[in-house]
PDB file of C-alpha atoms in Angstrom:
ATOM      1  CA  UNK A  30    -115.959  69.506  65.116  1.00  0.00           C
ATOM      2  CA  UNK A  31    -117.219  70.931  67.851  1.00  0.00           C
ATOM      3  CA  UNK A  32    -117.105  74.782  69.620  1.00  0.00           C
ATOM      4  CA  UNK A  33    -118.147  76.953  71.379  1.00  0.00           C
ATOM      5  CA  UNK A  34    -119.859  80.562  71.780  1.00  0.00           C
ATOM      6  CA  UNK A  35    -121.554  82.980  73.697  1.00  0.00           C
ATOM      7  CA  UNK A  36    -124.947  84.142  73.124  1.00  0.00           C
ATOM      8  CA  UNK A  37    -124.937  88.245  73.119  1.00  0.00           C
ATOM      9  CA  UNK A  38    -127.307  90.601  74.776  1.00  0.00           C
ATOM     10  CA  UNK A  39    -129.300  90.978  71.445  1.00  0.00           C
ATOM     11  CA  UNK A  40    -129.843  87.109  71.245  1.00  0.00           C
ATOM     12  CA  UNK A  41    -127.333  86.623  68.322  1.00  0.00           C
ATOM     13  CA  UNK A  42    -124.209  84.298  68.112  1.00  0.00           C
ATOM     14  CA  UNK A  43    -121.094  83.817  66.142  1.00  0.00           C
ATOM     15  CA  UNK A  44    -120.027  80.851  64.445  1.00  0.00           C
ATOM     16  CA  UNK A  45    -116.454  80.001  64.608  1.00  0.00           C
ATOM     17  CA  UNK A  46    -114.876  80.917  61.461  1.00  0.00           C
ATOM     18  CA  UNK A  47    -113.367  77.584  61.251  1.00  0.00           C
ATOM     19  CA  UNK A  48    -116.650  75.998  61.567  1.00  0.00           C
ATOM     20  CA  UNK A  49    -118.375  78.810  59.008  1.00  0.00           C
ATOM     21  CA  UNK A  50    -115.508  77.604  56.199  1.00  0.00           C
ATOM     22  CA  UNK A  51    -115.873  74.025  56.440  1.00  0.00           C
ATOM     23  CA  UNK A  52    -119.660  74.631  56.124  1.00  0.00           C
ATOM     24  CA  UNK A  53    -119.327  77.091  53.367  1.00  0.00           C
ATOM     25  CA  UNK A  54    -121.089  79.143  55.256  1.00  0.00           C
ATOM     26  CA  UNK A  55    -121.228  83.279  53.756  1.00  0.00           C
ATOM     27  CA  UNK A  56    -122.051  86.424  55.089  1.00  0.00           C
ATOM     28  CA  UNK A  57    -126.149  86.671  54.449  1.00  0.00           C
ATOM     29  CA  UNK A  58    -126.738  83.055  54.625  1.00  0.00           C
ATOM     30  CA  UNK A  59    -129.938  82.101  55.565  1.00  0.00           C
ATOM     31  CA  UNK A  60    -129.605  79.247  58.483  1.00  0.00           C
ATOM     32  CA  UNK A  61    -133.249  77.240  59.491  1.00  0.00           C
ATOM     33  CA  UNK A  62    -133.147  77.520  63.639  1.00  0.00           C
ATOM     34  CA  UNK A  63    -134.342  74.009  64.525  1.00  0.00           C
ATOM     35  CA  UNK A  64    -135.600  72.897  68.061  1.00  0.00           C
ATOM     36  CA  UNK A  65    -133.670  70.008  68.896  1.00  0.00           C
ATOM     37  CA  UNK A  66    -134.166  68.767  72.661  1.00  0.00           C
ATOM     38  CA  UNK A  67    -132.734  71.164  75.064  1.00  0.00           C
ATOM     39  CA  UNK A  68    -130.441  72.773  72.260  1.00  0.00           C
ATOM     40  CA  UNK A  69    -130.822  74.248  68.397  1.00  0.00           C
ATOM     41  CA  UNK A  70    -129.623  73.079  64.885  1.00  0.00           C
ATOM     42  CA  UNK A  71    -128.482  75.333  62.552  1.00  0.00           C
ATOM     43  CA  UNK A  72    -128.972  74.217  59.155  1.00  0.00           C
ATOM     44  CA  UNK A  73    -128.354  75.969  55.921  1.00  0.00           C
ATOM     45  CA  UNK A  74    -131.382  77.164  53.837  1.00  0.00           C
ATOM     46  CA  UNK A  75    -131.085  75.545  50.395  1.00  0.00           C
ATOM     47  CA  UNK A  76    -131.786  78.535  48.055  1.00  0.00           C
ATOM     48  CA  UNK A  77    -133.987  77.965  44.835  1.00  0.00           C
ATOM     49  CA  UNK A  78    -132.706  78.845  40.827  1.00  0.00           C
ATOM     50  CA  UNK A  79    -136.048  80.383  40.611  1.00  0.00           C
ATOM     51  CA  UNK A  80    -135.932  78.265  37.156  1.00  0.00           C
ATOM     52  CA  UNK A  81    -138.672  75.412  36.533  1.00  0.00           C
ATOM     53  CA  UNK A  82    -137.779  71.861  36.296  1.00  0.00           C
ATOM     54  CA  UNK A  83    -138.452  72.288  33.037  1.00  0.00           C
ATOM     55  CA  UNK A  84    -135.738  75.215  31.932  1.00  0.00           C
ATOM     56  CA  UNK A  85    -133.133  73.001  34.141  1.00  0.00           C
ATOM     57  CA  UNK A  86    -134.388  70.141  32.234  1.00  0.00           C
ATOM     58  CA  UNK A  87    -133.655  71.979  29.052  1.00  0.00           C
ATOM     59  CA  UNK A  88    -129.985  73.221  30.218  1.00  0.00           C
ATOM     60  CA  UNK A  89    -128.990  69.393  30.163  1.00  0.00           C
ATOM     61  CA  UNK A  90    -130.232  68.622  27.018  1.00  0.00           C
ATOM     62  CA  UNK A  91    -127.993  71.249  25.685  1.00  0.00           C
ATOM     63  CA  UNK A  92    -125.195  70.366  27.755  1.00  0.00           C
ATOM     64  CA  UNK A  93    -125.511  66.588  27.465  1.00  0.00           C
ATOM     65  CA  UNK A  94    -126.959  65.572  24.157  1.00  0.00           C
ATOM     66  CA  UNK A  95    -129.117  62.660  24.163  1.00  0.00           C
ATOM     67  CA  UNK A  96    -127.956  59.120  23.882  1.00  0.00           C
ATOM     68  CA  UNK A  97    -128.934  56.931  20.825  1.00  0.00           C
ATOM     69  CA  UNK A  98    -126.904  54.180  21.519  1.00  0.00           C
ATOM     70  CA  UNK A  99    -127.798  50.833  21.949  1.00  0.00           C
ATOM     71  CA  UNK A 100    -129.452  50.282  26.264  1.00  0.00           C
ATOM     72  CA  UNK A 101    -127.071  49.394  28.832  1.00  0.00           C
ATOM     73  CA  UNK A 102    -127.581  46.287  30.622  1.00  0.00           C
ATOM     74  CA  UNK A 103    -128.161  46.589  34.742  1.00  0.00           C
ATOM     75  CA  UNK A 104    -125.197  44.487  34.752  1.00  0.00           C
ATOM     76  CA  UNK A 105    -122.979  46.975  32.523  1.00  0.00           C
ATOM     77  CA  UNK A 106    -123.763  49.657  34.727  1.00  0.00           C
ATOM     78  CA  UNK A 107    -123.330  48.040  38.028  1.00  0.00           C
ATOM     79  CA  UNK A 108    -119.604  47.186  36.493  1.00  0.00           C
ATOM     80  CA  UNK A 109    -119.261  50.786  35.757  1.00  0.00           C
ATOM     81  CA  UNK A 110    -120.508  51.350  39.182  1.00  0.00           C
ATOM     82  CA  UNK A 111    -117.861  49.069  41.120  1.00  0.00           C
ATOM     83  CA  UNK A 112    -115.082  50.005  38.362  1.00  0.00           C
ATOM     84  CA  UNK A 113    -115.749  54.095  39.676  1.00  0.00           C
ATOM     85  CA  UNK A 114    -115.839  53.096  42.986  1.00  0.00           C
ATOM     86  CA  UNK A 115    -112.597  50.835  42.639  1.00  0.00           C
ATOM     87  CA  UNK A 116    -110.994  53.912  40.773  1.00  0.00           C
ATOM     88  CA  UNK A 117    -111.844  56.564  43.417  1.00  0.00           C
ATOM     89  CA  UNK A 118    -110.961  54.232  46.864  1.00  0.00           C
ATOM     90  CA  UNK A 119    -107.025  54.044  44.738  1.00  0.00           C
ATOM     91  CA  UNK A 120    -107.533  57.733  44.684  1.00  0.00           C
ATOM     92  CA  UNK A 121    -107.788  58.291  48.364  1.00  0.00           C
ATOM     93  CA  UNK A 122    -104.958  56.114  49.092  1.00  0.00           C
TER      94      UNK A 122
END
């Protein structure tokens, strides 16, 4: 996708609202301004929980209780692998 805009006497621009919704974009995002040859890359900033690895660690446990079943083979999950894969490709047809 590709557009275009004009660069205003203050120095700021504005993304194409098209362009801000398939990004996701919001008002107050935080974009990293990247030199990139003679042009820029705007990139979202990935915002932090603020929680430790540890607390999201945690969260899962609760969510997901642990598994005590017997190991799965690499070939097992390479099946279940394919057999998702298979599943979603009929999906998108």
């Amino acid at each position: 996708m590709n557009a275009q805009t004009t660069l205003s006497e203050k120095g700021q621009v504005v993304i194409p609202k098209d362009v801000r919704d398939s990004l996701g974009l919001v008002p107050g995002q935080r974009l990293d301004v990247i030199r990139s040859g003679n042009g820029v890359f705007l990139r979202p900033v990935l915002e932090k929980s603020g929680r430790s690895t540890v607390e999201i660690l945690a969260r899962l446990r609760e969510i997901r209780p642990p598994y005590h079943g017997p190991p799965a083979t690499i070939e097992e999950m390479n099946a279940a692998v394919d057999a998702m894969f298979a599943a979603k490709s009929r999906d998108d047809i």
